[in-house]
PDB file of C-alpha atoms in Angstrom:
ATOM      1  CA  UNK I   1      59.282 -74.226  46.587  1.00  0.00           C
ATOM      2  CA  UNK I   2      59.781 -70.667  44.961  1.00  0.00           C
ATOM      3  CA  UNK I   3      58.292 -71.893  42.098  1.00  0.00           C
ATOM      4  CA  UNK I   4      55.220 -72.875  43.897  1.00  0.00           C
ATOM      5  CA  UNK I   5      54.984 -69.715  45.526  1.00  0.00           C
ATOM      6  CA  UNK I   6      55.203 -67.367  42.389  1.00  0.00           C
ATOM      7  CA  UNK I   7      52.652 -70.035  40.923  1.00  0.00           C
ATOM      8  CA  UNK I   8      50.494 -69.641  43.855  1.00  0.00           C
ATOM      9  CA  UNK I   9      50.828 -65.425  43.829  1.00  0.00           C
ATOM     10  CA  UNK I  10      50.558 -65.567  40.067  1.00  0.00           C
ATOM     11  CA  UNK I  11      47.036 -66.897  40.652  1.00  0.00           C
ATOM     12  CA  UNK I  12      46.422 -65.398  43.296  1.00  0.00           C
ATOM     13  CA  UNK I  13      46.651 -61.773  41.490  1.00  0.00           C
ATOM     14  CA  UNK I  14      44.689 -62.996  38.594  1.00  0.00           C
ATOM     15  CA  UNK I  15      41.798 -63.975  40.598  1.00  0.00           C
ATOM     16  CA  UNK I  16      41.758 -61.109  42.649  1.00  0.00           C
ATOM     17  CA  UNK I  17      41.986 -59.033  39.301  1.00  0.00           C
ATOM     18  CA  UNK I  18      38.913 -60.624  37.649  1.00  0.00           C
ATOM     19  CA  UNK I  19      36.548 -59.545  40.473  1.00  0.00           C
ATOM     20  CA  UNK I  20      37.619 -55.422  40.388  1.00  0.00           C
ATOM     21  CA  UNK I  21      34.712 -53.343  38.716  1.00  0.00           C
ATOM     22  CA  UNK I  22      35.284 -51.189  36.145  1.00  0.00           C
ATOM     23  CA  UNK I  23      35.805 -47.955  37.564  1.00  0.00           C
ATOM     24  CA  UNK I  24      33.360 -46.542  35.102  1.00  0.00           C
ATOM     25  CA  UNK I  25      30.690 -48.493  36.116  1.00  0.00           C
ATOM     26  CA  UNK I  26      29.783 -45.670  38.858  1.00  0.00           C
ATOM     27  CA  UNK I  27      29.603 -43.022  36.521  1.00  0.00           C
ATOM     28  CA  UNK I  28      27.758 -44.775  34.507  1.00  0.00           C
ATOM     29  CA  UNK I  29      25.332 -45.838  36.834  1.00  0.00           C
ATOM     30  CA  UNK I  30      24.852 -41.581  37.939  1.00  0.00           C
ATOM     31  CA  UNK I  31      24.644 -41.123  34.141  1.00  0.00           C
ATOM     32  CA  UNK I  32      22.147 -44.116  33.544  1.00  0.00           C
ATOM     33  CA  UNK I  33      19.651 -42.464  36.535  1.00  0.00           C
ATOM     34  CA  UNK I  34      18.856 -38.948  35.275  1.00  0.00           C
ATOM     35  CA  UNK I  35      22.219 -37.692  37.734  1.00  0.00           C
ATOM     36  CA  UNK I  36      24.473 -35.695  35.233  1.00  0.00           C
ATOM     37  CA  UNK I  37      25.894 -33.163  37.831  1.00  0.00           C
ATOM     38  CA  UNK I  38      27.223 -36.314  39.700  1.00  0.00           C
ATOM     39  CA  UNK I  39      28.071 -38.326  36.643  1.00  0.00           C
ATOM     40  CA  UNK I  40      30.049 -35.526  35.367  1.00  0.00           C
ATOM     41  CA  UNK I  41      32.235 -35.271  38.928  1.00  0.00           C
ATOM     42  CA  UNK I  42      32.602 -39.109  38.693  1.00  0.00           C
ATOM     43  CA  UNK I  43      34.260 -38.999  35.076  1.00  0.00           C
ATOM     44  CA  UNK I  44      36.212 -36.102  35.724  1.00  0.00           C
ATOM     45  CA  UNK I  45      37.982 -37.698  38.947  1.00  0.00           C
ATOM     46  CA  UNK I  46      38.357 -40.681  36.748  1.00  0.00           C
ATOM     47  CA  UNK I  47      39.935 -38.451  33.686  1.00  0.00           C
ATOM     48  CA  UNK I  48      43.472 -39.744  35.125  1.00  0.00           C
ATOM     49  CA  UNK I  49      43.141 -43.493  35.451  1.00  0.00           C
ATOM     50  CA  UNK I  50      40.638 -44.230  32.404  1.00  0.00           C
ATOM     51  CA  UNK I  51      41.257 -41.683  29.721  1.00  0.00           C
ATOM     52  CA  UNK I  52      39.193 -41.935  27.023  1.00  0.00           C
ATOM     53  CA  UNK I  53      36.176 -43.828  28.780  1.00  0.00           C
ATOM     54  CA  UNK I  54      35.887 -41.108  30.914  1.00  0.00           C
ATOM     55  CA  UNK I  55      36.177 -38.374  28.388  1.00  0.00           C
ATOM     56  CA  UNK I  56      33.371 -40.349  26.635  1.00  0.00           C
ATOM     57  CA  UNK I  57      30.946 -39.951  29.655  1.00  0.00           C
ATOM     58  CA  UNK I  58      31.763 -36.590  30.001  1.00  0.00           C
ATOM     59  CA  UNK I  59      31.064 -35.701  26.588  1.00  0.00           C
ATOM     60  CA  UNK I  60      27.503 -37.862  27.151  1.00  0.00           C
ATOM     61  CA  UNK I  61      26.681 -36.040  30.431  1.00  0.00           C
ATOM     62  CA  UNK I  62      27.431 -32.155  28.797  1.00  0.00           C
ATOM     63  CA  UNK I  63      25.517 -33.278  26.173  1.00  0.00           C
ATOM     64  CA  UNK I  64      22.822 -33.905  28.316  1.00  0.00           C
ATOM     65  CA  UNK I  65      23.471 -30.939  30.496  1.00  0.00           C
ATOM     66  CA  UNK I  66      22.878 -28.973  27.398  1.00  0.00           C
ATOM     67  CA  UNK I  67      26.675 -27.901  27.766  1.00  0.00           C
ATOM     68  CA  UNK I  68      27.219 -28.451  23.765  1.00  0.00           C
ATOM     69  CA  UNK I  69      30.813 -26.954  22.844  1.00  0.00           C
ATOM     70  CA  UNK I  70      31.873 -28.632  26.551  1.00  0.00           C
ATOM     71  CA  UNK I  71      30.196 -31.749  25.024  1.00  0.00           C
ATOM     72  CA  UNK I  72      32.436 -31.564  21.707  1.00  0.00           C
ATOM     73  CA  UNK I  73      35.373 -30.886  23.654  1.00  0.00           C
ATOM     74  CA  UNK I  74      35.476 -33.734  25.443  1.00  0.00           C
ATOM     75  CA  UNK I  75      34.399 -36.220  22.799  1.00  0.00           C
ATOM     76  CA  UNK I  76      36.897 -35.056  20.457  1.00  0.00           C
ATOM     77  CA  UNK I  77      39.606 -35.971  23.656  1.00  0.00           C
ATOM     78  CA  UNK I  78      38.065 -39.092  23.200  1.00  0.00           C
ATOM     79  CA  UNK I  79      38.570 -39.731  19.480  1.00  0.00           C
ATOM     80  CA  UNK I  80      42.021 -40.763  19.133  1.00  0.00           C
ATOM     81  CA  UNK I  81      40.484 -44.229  21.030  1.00  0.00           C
ATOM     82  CA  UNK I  82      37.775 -44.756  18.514  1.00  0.00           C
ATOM     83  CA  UNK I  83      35.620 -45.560  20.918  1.00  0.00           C
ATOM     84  CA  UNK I  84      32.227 -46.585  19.739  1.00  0.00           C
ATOM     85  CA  UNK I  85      29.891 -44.955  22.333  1.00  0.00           C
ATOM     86  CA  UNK I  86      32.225 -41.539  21.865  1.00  0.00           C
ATOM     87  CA  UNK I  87      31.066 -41.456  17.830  1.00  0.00           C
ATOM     88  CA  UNK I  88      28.015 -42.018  18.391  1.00  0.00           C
ATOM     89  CA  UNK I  89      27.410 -39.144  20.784  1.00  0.00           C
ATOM     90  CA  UNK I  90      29.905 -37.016  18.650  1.00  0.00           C
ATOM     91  CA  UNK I  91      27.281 -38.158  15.729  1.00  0.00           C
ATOM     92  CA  UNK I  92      24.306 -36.602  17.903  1.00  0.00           C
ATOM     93  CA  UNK I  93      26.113 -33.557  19.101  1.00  0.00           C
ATOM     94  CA  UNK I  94      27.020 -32.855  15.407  1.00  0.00           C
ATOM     95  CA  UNK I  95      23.248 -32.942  14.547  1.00  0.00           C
ATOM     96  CA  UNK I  96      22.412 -30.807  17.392  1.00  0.00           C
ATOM     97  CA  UNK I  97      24.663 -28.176  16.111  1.00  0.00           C
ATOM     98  CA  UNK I  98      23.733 -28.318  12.355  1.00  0.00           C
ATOM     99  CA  UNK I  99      27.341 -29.562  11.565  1.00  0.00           C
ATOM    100  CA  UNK I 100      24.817 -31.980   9.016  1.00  0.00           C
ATOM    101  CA  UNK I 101      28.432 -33.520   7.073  1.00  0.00           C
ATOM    102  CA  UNK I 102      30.091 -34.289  10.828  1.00  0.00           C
ATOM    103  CA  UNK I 103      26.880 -35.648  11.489  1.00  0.00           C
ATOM    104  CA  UNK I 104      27.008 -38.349   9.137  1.00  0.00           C
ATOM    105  CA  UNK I 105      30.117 -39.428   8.774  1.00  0.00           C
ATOM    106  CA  UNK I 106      30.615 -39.856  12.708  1.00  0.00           C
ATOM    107  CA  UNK I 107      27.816 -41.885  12.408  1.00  0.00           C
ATOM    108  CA  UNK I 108      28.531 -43.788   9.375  1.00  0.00           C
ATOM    109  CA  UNK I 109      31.684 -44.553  11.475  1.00  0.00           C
ATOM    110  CA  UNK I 110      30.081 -45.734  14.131  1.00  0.00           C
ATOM    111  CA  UNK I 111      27.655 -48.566  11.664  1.00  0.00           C
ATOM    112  CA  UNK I 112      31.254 -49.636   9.916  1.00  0.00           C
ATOM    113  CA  UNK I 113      32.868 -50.382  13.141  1.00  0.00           C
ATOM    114  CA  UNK I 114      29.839 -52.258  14.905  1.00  0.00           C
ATOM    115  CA  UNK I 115      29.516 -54.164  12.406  1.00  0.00           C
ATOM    116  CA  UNK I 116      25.691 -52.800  10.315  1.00  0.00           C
ATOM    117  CA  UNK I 117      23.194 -50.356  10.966  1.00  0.00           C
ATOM    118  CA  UNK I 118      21.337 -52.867  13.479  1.00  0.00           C
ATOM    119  CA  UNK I 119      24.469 -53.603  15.574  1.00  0.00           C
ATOM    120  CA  UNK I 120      24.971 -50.718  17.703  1.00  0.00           C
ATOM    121  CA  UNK I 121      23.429 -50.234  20.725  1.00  0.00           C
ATOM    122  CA  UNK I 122      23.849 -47.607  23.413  1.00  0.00           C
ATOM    123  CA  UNK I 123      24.888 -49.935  26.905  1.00  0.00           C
ATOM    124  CA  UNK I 124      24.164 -47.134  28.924  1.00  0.00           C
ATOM    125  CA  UNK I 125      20.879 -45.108  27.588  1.00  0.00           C
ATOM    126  CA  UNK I 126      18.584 -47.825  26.623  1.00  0.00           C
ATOM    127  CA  UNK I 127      16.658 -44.888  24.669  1.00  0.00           C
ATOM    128  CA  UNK I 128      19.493 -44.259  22.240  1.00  0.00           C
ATOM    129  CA  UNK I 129      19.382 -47.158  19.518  1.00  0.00           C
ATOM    130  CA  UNK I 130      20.635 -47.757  16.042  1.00  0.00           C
ATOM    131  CA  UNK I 131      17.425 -46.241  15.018  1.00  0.00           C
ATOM    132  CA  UNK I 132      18.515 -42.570  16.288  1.00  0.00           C
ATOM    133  CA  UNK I 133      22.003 -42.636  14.671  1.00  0.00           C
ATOM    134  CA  UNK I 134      19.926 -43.430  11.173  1.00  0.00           C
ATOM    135  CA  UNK I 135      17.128 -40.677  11.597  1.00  0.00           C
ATOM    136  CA  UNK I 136      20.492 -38.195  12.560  1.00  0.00           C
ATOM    137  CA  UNK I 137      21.776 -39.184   9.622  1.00  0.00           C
ATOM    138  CA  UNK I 138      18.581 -39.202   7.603  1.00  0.00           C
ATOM    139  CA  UNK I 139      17.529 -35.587   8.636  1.00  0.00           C
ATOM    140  CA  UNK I 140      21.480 -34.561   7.630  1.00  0.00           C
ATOM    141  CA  UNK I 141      21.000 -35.702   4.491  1.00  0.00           C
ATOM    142  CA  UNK I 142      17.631 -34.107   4.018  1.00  0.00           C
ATOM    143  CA  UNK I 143      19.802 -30.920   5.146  1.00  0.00           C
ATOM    144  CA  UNK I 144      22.123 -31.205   2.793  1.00  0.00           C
ATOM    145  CA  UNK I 145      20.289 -31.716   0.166  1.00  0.00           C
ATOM    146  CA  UNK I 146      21.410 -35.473  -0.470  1.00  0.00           C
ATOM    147  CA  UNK I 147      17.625 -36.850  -1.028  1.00  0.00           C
ATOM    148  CA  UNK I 148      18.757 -39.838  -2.123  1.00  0.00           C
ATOM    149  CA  UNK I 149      20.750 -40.889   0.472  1.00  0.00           C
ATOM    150  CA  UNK I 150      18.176 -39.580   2.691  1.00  0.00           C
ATOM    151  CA  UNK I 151      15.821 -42.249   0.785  1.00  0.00           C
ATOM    152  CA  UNK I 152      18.262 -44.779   1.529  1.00  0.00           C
ATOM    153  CA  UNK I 153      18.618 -44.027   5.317  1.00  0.00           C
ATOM    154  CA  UNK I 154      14.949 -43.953   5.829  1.00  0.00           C
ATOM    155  CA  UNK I 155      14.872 -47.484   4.112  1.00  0.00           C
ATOM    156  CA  UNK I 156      16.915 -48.887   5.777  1.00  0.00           C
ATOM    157  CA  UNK I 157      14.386 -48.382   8.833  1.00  0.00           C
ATOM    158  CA  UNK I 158      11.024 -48.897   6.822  1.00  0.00           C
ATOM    159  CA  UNK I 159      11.929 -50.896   3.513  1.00  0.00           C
ATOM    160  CA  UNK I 160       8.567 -50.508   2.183  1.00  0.00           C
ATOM    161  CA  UNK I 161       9.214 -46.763   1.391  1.00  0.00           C
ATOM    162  CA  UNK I 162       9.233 -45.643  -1.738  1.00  0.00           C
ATOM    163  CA  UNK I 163       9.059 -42.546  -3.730  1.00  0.00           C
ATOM    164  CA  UNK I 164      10.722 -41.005  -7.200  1.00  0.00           C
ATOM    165  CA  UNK I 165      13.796 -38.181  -7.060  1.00  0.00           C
ATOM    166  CA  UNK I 166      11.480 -36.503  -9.256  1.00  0.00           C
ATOM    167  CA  UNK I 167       8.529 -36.534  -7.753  1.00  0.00           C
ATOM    168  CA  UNK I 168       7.259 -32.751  -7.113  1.00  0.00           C
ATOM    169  CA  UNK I 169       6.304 -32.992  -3.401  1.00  0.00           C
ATOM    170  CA  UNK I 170       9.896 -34.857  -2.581  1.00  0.00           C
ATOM    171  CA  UNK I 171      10.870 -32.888  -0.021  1.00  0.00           C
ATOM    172  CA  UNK I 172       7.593 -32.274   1.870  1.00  0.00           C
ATOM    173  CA  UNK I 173       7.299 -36.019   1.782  1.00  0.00           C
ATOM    174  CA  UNK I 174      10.395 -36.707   2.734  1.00  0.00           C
ATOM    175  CA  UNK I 175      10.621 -34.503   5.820  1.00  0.00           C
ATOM    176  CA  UNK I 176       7.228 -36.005   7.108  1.00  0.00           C
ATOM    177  CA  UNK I 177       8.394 -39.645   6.727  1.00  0.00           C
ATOM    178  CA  UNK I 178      11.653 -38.656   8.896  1.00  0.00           C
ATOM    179  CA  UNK I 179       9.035 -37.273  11.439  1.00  0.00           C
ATOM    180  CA  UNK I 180       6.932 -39.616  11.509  1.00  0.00           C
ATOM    181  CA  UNK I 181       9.957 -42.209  12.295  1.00  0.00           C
ATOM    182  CA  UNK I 182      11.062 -39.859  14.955  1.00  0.00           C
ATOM    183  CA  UNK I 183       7.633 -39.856  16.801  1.00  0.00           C
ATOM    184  CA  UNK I 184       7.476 -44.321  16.054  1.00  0.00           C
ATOM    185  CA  UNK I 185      10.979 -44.322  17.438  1.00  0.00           C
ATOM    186  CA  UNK I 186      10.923 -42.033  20.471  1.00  0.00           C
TER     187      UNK I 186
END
């Protein structure tokens, strides 16, 4: 009969365990709707229980607040986790600042871990795609000099592009391919 009983609880837990929401999933959902004062209270009451998740929407939601070194604060809480979503943001936020060599390898990170360039997606920003890390990356490279590389990262989005190292106009070309990717993929 005891048996039976702890079977019966054992169950019992599990299926009451499969229907609890992530606790995230409200944050999230503030985030997801344009509501980053109320995203960022939701994440920071959730600091506690969810660590690194939250620290991860709070470095999304000061990035969009325009709250940058907050922003890098919190997403570098988040890095001992390796979360995907955290990288990719970090990637951004890197960009944003002109830190062009953070830029790219928190990105290049991110396309290792999910598996290719086309793999990563943004769950909670449908406007943030694979296609944003690469143009990042692309304009860090332009930045740094690396035109190669930067030839590379804009192929990898339009495979039909070509042009020479040593052509004379590289860089002017170069810079107007990256923006005309940014306007096709804003």
């Amino acid at each position: 009969m005891k048996r039976a009983i702890r079977y019966l609880l054992g169950l019992s837990l599990i299926a009451m365990s499969c229907d609890d929401p992530n606790p995230l999933d409200a944050a999230w959902s503030k985030f997801g709707a344009g509501d980053y004062p109320g995203a960022h209270a939701e994440f920071s009451s959730l600091v506690g229980s969810e660590g690194s998740g939250a620290y991860v929407g709070l470095g999304w939601t000061a990035m969009k607040m325009d709250s940058l070194p907050e922003s890098d604060t919190y997403f570098g809480l988040a890095s001992g986790d390796s979360l995907l979503e955290g990288f990719a943001g970090w990637s951004i936020l890197a960009w944003l600042q002109g830190q062009h060599v953070l830029c790219i390898d928190r990105a290049e990170y991110v396309f290792r871990n999910a598996g290719g360039y086309s793999f990563f997606v943004f769950p909670y920003d449908p406007t943030i795609t694979y296609h944003d890390l690469l143009l990042h990356e692309g304009f860090s490279y332009y930045h740094t000099l690396n035109f190669s590389a930067c030839i590379n990262i804009i192929q990898r989005i339009d495979p039909s592009f070509s042009i020479a190292l040593n052509d004379p106009q590289l860089q002017n070309i170069l810079l107007a391919k990256l923006q005309s990717l940014t306007q096709e993929y804003d």
